[in-house]
C-alpha positions as a LaTeX table, in Angstrom:
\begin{tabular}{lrrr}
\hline
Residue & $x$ (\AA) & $y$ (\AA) & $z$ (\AA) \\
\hline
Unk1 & 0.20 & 27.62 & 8.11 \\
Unk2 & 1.79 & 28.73 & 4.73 \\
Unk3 & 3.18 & 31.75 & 7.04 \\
Unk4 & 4.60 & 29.60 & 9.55 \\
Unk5 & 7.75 & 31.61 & 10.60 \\
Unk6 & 9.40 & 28.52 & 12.20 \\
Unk7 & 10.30 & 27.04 & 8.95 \\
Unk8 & 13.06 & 28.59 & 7.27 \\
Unk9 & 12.89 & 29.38 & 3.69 \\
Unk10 & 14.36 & 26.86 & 1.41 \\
Unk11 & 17.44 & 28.65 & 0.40 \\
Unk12 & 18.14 & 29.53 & 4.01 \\
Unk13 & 18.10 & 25.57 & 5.21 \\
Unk14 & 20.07 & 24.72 & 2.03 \\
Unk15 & 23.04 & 27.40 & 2.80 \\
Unk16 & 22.73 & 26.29 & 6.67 \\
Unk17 & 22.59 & 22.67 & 6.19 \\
Unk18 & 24.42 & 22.31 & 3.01 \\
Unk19 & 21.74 & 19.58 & 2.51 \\
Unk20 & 23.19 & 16.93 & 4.22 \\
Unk21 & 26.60 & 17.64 & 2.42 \\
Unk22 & 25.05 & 16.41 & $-0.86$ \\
Unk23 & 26.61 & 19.21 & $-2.83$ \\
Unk24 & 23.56 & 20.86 & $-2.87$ \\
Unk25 & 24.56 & 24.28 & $-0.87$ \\
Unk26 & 22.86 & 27.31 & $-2.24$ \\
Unk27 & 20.38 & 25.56 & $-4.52$ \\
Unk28 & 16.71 & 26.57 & $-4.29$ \\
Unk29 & 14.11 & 23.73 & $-3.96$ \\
Unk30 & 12.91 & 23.67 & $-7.70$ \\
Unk31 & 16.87 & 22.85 & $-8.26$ \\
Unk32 & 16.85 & 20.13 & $-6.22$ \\
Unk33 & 17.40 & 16.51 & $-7.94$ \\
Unk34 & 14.76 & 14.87 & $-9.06$ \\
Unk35 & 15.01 & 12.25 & $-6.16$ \\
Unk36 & 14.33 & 14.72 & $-4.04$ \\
Unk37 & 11.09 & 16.45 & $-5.51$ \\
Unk38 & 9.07 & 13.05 & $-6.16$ \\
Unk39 & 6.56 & 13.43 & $-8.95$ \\
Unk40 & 3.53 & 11.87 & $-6.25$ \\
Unk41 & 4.15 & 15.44 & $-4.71$ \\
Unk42 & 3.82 & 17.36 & $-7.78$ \\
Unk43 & 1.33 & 20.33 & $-8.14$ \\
Unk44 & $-1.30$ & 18.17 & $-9.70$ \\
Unk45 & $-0.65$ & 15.34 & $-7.88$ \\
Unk46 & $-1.47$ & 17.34 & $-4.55$ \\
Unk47 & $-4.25$ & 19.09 & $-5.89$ \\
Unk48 & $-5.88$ & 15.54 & $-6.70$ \\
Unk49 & $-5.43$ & 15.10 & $-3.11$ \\
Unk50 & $-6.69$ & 17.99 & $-2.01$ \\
Unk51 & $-9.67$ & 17.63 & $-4.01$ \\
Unk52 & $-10.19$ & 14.22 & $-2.19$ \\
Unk53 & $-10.04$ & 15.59 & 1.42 \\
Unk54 & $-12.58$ & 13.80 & 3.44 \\
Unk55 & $-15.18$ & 16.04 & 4.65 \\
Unk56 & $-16.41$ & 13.28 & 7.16 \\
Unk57 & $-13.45$ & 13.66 & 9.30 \\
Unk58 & $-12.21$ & 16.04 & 12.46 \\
Unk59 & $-9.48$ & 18.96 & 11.59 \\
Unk60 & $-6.64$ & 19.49 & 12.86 \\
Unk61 & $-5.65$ & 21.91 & 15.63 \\
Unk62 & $-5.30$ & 25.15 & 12.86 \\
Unk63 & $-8.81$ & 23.89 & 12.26 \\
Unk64 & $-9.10$ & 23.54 & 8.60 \\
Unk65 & $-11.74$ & 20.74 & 7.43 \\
Unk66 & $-11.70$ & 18.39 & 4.37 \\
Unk67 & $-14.43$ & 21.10 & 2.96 \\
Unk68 & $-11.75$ & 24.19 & 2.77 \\
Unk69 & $-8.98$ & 21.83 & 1.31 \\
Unk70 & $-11.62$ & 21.15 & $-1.21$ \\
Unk71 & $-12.30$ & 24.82 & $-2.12$ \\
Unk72 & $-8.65$ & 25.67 & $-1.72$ \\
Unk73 & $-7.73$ & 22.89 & $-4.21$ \\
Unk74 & $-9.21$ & 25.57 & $-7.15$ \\
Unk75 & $-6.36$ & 27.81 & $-6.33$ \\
Unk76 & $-3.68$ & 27.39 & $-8.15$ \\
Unk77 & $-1.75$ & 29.78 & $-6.16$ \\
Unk78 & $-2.63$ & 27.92 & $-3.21$ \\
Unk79 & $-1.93$ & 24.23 & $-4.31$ \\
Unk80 & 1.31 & 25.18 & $-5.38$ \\
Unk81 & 2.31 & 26.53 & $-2.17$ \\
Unk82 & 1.03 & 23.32 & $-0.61$ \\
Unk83 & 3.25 & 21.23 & $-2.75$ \\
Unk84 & 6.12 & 23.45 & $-2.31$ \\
Unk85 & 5.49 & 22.85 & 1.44 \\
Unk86 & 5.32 & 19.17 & 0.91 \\
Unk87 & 8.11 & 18.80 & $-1.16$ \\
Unk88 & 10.30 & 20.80 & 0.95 \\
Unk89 & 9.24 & 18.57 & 3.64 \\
Unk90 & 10.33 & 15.42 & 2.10 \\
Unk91 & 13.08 & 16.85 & 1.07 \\
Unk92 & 14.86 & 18.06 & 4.17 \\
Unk93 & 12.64 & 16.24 & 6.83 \\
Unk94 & 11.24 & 19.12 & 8.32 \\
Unk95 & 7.80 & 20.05 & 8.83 \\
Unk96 & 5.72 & 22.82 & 9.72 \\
Unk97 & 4.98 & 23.08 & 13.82 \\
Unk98 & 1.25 & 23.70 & 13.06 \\
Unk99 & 1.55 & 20.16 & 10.79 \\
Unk100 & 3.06 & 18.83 & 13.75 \\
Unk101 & 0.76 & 19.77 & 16.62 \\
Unk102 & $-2.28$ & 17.44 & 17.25 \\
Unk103 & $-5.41$ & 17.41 & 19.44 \\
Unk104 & $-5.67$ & 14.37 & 21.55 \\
Unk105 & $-8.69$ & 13.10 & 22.06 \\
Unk106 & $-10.41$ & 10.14 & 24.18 \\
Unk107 & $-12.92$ & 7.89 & 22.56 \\
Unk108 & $-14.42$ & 5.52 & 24.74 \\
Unk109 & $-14.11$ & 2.03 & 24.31 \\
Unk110 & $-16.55$ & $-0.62$ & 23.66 \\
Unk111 & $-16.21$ & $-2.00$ & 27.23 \\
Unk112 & $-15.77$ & $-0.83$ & 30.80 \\
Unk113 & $-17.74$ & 2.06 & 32.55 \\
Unk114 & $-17.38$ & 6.23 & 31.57 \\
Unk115 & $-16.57$ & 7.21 & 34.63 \\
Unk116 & $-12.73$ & 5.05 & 34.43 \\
Unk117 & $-9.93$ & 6.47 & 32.82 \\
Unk118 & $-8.95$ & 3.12 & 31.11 \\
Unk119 & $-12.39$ & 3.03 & 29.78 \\
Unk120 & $-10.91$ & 5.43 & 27.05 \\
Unk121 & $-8.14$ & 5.24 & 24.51 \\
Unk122 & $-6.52$ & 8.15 & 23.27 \\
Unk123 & $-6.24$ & 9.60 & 19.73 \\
Unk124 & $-4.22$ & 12.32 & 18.08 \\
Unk125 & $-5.80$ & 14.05 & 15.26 \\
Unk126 & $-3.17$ & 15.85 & 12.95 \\
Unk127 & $-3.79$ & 18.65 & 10.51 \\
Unk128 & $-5.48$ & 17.60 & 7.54 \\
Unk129 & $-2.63$ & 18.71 & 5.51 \\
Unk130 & $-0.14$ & 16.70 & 7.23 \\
Unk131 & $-2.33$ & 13.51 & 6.84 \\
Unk132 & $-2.46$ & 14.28 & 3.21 \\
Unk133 & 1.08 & 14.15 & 2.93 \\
Unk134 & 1.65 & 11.34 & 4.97 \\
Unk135 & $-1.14$ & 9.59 & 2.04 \\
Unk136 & 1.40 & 11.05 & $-0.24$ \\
Unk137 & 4.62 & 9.79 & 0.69 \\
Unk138 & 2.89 & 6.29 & 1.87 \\
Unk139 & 3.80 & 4.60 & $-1.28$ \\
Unk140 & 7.39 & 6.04 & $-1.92$ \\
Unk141 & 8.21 & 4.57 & 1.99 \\
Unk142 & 6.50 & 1.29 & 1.17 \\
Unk143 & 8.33 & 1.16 & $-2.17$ \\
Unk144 & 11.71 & 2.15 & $-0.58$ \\
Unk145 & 11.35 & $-0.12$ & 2.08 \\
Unk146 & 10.17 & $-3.12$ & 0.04 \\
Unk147 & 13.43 & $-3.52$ & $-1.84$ \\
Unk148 & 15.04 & $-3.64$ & 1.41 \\
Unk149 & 12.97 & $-6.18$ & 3.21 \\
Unk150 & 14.06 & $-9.71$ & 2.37 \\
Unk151 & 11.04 & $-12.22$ & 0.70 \\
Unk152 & 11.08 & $-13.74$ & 3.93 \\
Unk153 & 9.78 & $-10.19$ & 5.96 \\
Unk154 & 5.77 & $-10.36$ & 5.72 \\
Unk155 & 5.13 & $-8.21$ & 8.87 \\
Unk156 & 2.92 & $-5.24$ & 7.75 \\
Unk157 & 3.70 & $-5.65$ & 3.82 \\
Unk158 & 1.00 & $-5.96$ & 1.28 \\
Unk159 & 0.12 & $-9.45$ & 0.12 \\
Unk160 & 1.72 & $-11.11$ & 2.51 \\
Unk161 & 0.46 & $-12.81$ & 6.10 \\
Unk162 & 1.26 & $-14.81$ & 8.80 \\
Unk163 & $-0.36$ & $-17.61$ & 7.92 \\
Unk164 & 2.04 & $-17.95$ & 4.44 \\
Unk165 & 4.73 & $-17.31$ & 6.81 \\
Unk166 & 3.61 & $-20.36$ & 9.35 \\
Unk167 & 2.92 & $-22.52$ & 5.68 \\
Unk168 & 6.85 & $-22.04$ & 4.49 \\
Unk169 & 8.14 & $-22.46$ & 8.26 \\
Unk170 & 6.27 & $-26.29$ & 8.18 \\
Unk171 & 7.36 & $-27.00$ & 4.80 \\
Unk172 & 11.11 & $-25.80$ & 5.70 \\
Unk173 & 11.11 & $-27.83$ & 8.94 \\
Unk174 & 9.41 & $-30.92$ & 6.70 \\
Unk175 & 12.63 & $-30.64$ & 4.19 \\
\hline
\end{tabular}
C-alpha cells in the first residue's frame, strides 16, 4: 500500500495540479496550510487510531487485519507514513487504489430461503486503513457541514430527530 505507484508523490500532484489554483504550486505537503493538514490527522492522532483497530472485524482486500495495524502502530516510521498518506488524501482528494478496492460480500438476511438471490444483501468491506480515515475525517465533515445546514435540517445530524421536527411543524401550523 505505502508503495502504491498509482499515487503520485506530493510534489508531483502539487506542480501538476497547482492545487486547485490555490497558489500552492510547488509546495511539498508539510508546507501546505494548516487547513489543509487537520490536526485529527496528525502523527499521534493516527497512531491512536491505529492502536484502536478492531481486531473483531474482516480486512480489506490487501488483507491487513485490525491485529497488524495494532503492531504497526509501534512504528514510528510506519505511522508517519500512514498519516502522510492520510493527509495527502484529504488534502487533494485522492486516495490510494488498494484503499479504494473492496470485497463484496453477501450476508444473508434474516428472512427468505438460501437458495434466492434476494435472500442476501450485499456488503463492501474496505481496507482497514481507509475505514480508519474515513473515522478520521468523520468529525471535520460533520463539523463542516453543520454550519451549513440551517437549525431547521435534522436529517442524519446528531441530537436531532424527526419527531422534534413533526413537534415544531404542529406548533408552526398552531401559530
Amino acid at each position: 500500500i505505502l508503495a502504491d505507484r498509482s499515487l503520485p508523490s506530493h510534489t508531483a500532484a502539487l506542480e501538476e495540479h497547482g492545487a486547485g489554483g490555490r497558489g500552492l504550486r510547488g509546495r511539498t505537503l508539510h508546507q501546505l496550510p494548516a487547513r489543509l493538514r487537520p490536526d485529527e490527522l496528525s502523527p499521534g492522532a493516527v497512531r491512536k487510531a491505529l492502536l484502536h483497530a478492531d481486531t473483531r472485524t474482516a480486512a480489506g482486500p490487501d488483507g491487513i487485519d485490525g491485529s497488524l495495524l495494532r503492531a504497526a502502530a509501534a512504528s514510528p516510521t510506519f505511522v508517519a507514513a500512514v498519516a502522510t498518506l492520510m493527509q495527502f488524501a484529504f488534502a487533494f482528494g485522492a486516495l490510494p487504489q488498494g484503499w479504494r478496492d473492496a470485497n463484496l460480500v453477501a450476508i444473508p438476511k434474516k428472512s427468505g430461503a438460501l437458495n434466492e438471490c434476494g435472500a442476501y444483501r450485499p456488503i463492501s468491506v474496505t481496507s482497514l486503513l481507509a475505514r480508519t480515515l474515513e473515522a478520521l475525517v468523520q468529525p471535520l465533515l460533520r463539523t463542516a457541514l453543520d454550519r451549513r445546514l440551517t437549525r431547521w435540517q435534522a436529517g442524519f445530524r446528531a441530537r436531532r430527530s424527526t419527531r422534534q421536527q413533526m413537534l415544531l411543524l404542529q406548533q408552526r401550523i398552531a401559530e
